PDB file of C-alpha atoms in Angstrom:
ATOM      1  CA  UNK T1241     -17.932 -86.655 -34.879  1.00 47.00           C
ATOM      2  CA  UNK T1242     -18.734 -83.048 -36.433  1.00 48.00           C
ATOM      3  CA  UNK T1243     -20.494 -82.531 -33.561  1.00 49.00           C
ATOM      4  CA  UNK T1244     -17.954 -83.273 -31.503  1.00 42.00           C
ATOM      5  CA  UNK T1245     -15.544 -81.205 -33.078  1.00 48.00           C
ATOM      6  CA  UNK T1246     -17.777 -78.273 -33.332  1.00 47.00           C
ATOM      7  CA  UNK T1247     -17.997 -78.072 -29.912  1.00 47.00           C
ATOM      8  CA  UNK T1248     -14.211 -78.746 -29.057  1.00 46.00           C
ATOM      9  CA  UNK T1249     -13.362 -75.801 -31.754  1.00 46.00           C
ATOM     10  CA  UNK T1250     -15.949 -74.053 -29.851  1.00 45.00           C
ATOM     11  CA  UNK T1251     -14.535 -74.264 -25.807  1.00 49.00           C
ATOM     12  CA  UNK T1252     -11.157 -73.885 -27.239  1.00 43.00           C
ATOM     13  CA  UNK T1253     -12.077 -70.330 -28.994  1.00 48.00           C
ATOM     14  CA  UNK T1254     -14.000 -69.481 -25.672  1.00 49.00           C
ATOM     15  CA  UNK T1255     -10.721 -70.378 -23.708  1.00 48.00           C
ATOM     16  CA  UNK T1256      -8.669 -68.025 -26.040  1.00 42.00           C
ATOM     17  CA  UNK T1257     -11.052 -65.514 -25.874  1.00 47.00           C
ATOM     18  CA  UNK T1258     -10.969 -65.463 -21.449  1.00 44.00           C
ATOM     19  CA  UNK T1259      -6.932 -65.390 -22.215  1.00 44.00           C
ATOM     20  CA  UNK T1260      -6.708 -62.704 -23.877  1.00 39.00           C
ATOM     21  CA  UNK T1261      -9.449 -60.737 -21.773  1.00 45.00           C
ATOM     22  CA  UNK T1262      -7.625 -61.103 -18.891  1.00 43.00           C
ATOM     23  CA  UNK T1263      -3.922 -60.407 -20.815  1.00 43.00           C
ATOM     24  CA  UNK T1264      -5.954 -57.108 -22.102  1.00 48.00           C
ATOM     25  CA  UNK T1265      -7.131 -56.506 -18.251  1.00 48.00           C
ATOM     26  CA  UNK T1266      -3.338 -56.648 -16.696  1.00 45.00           C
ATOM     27  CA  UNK T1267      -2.496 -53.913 -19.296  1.00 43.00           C
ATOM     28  CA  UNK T1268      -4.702 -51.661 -18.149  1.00 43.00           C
ATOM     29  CA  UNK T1269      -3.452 -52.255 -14.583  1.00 41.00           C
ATOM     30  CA  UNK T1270      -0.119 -51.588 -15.675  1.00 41.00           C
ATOM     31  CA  UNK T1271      -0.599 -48.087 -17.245  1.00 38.00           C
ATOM     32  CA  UNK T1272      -2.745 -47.582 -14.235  1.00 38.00           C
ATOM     33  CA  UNK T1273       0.599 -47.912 -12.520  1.00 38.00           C
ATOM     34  CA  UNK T1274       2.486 -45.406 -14.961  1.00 40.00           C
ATOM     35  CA  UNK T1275      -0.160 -42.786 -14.197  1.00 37.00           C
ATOM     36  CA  UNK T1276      -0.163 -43.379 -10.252  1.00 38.00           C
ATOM     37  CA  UNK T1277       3.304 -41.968 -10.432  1.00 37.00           C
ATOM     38  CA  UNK T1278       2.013 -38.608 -12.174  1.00 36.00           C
ATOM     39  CA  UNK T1279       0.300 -37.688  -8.914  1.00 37.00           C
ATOM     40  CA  UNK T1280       3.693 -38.428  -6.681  1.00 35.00           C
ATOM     41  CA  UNK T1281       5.229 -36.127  -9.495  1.00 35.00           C
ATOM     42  CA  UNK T1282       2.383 -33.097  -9.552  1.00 34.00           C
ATOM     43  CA  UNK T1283       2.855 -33.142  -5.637  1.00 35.00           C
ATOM     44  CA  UNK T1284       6.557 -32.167  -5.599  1.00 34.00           C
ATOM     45  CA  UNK T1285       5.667 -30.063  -8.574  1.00 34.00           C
ATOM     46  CA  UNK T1286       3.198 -28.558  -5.943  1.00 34.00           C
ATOM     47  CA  UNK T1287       5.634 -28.509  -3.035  1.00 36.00           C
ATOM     48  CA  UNK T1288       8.261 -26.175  -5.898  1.00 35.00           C
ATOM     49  CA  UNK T1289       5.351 -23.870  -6.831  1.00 38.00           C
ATOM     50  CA  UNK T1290       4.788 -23.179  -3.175  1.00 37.00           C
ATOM     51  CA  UNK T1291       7.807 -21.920  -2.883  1.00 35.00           C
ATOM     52  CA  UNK T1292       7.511 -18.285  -4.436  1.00 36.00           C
ATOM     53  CA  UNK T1293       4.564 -17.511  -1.920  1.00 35.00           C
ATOM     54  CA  UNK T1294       7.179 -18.434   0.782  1.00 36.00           C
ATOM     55  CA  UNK T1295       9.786 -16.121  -0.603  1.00 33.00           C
ATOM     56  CA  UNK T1296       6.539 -14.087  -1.227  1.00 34.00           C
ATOM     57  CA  UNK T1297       6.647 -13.731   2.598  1.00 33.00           C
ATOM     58  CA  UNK T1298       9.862 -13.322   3.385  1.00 33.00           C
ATOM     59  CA  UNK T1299       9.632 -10.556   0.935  1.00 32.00           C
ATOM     60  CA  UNK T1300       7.305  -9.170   2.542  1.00 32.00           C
ATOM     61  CA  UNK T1301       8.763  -9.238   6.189  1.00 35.00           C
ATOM     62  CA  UNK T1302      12.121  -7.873   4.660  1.00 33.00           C
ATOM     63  CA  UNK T1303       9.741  -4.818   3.143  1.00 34.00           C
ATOM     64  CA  UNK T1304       8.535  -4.755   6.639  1.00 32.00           C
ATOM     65  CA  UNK T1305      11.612  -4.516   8.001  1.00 32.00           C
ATOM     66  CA  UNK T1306      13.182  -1.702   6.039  1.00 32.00           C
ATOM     67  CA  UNK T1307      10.140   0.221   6.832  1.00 33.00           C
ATOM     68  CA  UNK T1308      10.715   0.147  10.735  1.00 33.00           C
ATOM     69  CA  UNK T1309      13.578   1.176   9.318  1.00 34.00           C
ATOM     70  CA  UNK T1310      12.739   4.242   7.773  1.00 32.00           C
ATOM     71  CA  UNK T1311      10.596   4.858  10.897  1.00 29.00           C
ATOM     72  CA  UNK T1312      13.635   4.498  13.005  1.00 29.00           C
ATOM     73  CA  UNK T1313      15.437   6.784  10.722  1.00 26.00           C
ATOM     74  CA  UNK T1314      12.832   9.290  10.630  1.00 24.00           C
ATOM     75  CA  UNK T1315      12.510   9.714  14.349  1.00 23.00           C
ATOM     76  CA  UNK T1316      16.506   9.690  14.653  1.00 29.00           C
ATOM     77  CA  UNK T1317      16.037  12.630  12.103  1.00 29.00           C
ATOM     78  CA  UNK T1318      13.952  14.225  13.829  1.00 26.00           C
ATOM     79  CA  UNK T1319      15.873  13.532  16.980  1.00 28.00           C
ATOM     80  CA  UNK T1320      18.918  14.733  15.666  1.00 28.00           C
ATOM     81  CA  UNK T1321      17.071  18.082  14.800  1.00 25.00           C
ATOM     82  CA  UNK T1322      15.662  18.609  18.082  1.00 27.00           C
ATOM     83  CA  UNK T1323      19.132  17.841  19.347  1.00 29.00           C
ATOM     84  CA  UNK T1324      20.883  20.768  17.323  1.00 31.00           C
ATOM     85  CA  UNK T1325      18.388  23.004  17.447  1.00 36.00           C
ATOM     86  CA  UNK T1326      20.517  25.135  19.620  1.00 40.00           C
ATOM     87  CA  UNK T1327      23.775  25.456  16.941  1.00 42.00           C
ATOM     88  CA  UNK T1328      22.196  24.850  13.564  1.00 55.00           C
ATOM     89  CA  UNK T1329      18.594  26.767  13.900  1.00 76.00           C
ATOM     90  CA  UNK T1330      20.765  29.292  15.734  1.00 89.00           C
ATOM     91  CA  UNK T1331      21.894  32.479  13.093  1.00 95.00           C
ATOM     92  CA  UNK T1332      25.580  34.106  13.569  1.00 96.00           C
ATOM     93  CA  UNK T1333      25.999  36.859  16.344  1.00 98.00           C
ATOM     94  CA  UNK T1334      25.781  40.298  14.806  1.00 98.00           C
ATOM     95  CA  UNK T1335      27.741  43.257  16.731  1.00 98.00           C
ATOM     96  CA  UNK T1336      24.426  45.247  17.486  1.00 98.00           C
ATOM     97  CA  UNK T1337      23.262  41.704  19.643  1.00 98.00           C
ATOM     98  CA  UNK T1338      26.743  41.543  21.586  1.00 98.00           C
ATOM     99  CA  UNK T1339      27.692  43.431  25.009  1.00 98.00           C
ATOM    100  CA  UNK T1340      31.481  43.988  24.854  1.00 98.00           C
ATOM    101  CA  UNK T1341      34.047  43.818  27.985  1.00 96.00           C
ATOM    102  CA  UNK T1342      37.128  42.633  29.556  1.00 95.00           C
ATOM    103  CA  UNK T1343      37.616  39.923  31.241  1.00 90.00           C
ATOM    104  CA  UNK T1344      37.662  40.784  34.770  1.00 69.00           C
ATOM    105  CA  UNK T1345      35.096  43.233  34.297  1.00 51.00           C
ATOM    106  CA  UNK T1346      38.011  46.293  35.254  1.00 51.00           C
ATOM    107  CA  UNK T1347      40.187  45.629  32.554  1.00 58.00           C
ATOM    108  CA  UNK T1348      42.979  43.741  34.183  1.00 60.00           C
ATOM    109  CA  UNK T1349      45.821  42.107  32.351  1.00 66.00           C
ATOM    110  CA  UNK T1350      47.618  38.973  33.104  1.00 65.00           C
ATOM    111  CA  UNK T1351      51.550  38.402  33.070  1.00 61.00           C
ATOM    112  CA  UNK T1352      53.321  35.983  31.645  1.00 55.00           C
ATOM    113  CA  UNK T1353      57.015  36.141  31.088  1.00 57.00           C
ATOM    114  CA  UNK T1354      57.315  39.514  28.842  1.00 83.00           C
ATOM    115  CA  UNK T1355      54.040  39.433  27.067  1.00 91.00           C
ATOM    116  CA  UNK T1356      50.759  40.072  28.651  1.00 93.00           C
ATOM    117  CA  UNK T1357      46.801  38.998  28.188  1.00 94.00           C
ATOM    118  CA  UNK T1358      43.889  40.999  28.333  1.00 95.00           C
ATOM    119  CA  UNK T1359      40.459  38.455  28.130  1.00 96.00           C
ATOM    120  CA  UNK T1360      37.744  40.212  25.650  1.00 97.00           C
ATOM    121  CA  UNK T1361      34.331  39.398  26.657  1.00 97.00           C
ATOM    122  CA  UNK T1362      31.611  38.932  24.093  1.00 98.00           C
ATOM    123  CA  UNK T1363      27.885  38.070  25.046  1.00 98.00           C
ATOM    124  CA  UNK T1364      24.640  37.744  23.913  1.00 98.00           C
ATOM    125  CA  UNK T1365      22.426  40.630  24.788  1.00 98.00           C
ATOM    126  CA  UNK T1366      19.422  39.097  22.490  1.00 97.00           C
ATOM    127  CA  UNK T1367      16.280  37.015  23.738  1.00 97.00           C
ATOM    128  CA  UNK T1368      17.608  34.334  20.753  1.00 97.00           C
ATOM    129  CA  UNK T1369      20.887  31.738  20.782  1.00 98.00           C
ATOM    130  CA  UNK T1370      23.741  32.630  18.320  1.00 98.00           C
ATOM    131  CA  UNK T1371      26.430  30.783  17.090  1.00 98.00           C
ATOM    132  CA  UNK T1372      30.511  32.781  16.508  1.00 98.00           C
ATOM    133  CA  UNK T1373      33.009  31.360  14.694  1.00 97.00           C
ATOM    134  CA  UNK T1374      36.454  32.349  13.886  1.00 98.00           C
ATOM    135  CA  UNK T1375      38.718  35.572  14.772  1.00 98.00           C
ATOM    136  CA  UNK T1376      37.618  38.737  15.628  1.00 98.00           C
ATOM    137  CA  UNK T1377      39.029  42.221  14.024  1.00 98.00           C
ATOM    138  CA  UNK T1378      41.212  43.810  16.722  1.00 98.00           C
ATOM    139  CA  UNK T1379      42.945  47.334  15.992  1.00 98.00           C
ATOM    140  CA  UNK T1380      45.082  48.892  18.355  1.00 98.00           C
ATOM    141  CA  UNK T1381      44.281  52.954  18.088  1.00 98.00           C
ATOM    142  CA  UNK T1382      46.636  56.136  19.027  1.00 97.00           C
ATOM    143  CA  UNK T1383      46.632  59.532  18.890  1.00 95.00           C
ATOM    144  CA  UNK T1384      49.005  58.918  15.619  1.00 91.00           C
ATOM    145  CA  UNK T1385      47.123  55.994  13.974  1.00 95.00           C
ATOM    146  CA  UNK T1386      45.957  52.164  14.065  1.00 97.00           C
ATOM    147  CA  UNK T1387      47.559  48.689  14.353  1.00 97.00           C
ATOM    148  CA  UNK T1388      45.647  45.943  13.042  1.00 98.00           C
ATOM    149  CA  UNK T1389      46.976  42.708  15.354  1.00 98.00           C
ATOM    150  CA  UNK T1390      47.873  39.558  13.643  1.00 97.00           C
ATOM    151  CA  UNK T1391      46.534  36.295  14.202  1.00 97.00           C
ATOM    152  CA  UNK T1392      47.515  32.902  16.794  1.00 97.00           C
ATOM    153  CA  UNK T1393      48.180  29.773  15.216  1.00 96.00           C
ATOM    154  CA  UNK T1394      45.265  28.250  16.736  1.00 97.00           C
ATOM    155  CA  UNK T1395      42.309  26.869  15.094  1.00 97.00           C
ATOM    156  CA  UNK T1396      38.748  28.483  15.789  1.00 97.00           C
ATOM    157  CA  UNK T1397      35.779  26.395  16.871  1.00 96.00           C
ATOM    158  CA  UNK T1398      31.914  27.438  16.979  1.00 97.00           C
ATOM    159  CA  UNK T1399      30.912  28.743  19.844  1.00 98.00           C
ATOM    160  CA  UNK T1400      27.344  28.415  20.415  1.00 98.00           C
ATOM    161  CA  UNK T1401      25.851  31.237  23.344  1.00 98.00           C
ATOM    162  CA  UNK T1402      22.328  31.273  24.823  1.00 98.00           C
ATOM    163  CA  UNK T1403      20.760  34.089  25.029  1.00 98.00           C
ATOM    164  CA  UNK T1404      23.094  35.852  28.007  1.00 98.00           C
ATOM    165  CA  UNK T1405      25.722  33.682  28.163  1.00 98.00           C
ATOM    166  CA  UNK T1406      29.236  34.604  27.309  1.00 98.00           C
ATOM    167  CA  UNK T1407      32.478  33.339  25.281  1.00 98.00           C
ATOM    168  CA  UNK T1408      35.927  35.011  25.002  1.00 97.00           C
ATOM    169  CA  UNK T1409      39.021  35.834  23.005  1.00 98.00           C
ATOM    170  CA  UNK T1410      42.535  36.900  24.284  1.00 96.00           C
ATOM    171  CA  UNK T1411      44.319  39.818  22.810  1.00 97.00           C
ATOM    172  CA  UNK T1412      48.489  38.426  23.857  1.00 96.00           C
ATOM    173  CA  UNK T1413      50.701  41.980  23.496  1.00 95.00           C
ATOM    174  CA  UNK T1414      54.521  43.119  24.684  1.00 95.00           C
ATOM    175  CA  UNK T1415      54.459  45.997  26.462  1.00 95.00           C
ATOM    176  CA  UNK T1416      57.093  48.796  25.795  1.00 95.00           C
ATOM    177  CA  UNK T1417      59.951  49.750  27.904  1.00 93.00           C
ATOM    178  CA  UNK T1418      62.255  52.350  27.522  1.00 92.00           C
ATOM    179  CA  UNK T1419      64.548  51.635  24.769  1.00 92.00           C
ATOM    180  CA  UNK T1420      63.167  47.900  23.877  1.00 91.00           C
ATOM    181  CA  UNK T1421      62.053  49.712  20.559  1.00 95.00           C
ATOM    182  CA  UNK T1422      59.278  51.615  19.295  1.00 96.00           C
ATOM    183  CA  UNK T1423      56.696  53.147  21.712  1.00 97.00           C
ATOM    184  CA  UNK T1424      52.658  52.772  20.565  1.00 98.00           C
ATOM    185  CA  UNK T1425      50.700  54.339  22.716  1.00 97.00           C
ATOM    186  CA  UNK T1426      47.600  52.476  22.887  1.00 97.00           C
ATOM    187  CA  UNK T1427      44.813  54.377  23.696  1.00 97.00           C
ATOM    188  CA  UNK T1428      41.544  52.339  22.431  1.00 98.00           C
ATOM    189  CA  UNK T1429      41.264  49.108  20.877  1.00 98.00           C
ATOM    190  CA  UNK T1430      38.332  48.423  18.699  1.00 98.00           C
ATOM    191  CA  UNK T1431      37.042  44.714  17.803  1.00 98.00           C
ATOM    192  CA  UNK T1432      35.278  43.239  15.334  1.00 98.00           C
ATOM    193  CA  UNK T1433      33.221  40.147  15.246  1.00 98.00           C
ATOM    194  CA  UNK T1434      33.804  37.015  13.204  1.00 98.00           C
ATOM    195  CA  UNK T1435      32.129  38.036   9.924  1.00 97.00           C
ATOM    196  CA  UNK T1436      30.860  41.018  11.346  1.00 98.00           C
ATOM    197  CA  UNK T1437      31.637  44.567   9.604  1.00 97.00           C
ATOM    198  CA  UNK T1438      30.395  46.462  12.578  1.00 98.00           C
ATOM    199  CA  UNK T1439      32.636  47.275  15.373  1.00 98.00           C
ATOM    200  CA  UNK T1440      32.777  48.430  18.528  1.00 98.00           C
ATOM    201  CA  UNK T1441      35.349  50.546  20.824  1.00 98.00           C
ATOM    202  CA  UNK T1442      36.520  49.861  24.176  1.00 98.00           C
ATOM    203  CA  UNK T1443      39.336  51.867  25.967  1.00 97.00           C
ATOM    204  CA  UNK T1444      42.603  50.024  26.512  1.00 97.00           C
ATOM    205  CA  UNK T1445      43.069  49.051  29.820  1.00 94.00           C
ATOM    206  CA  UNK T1446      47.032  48.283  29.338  1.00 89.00           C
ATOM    207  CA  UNK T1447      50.158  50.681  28.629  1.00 92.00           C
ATOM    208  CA  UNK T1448      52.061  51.305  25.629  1.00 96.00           C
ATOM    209  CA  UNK T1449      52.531  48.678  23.339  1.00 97.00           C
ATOM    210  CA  UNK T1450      56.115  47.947  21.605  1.00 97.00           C
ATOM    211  CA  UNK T1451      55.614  48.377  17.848  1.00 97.00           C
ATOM    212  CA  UNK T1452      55.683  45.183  15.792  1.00 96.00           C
ATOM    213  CA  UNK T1453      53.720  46.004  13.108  1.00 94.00           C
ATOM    214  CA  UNK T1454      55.937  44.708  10.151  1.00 92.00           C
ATOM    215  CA  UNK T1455      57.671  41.953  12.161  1.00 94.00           C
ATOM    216  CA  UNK T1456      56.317  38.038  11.072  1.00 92.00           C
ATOM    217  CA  UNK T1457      56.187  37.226  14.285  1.00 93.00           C
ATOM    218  CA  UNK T1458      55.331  39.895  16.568  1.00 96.00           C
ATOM    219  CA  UNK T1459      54.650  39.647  20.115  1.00 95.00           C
ATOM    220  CA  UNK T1460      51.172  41.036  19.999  1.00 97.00           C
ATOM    221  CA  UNK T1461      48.505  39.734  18.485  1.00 97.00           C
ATOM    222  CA  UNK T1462      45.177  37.556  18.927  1.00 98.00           C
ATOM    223  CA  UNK T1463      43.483  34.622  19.687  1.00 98.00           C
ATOM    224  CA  UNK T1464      40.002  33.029  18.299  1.00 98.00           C
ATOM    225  CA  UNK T1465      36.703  33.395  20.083  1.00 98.00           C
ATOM    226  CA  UNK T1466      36.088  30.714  22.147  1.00 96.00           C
ATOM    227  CA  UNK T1467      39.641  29.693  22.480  1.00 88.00           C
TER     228      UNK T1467
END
């Protein structure tokens, strides 16, 4: 009977033994489960921290981009220098570089209504382009003094002239007639250049002038270069 007990006690302890072998076996397979899913998240953890070398690229096309940019830019600089080369490399038109005429070439003066125009010629004697700007100095001279003419309303513009090309101004005047006022008898008429100090003298081509010296708005007086 001990025996037999003995080796009941002993199959039942080997039975529990197997039981909880194999309970200790499915544990394992269950954590095994839990870390399978650490993978899944390391992957998307991957996928996120690939991310930055994308926007690495990007950043690196955009970089790419402003430079053609630049390049583009540049060469429209140096376009737009070519381009002006004429009017901003060119320096102003001094006096001593200018031939000086009238319009027609014999002094002739237009009509219209009571007042009168006589064209000034200016051009470039030099090898070199120059620009001109603004109203010239005109003085009407007599045998009893000098009438510096007032200015048009109109506004001046830069005048750009190759070398021997030409521009213009118009000196507008009232001639005298007998008993229409005072007489000036106009015998030269020297100009000035835009920002020039040097003059030059030309004979006047026209009659007497009527004297308007003081008035505000006198019937003589002249136009910008160019206009």
């Amino acid at each position: 009977m001990r025996q037999f007990h003995a080796a009941t006690a002993l199959a039942v302890t080997s039975a529990l033994a197997l039981t909880l072998t194999a309970c200790g076996n499915g544990s394992g397979n269950d954590a095994s489960g839990d870390q399978s899913s650490t993978p899944a998240s390391s992957a998307s953890a991957t996928a996120t921290g690939g991310a930055p070398a994308d926007n690495a690229g990007a950043t690196k096309d955009a970089g790419s981009s402003t430079g053609g940019g630049g390049t583009s830019t540049s060469t429209g600089g140096t376009g737009g220098t070519s381009g002006s080369g004429g009017g901003t490399g060119a320096g102003r038109c001094h006096t001593a570089g200018l031939g000086f005429s009238f319009g027609s070439g014999d002094g002739k003066v237009s009509s219209s209504d009571d007042q009168q125009q006589l064209a000034v010629v200016l051009k470039n004697k030099t090898s070199a382009a120059c620009t001109v700007q603004g109203f010239p100095g005109v003085d009407l001279k007599s045998s009893g003094g000098s009438w510096s003419l007032t200015r048009s309303g109109a506004t001046p513009k830069k005048v750009t002239l190759a070398a021997g090309s030409s521009t213009t101004f118009t000196i507008t005047f009232l001639p005298w007639n007998e008993g229409s006022g005072t007489e000036f008898k106009a015998t030269s008429v020297v100009v000035t250049p835009p920002n020039e100090t040097t003059s030059t003298t030309l004979a006047w081509p026209g009659g007497s002038v009527l004297l308007q010296d003081g008035a505000t708005h006198p019937g003589t007086y002249t136009g910008p270069v160019g206009g």
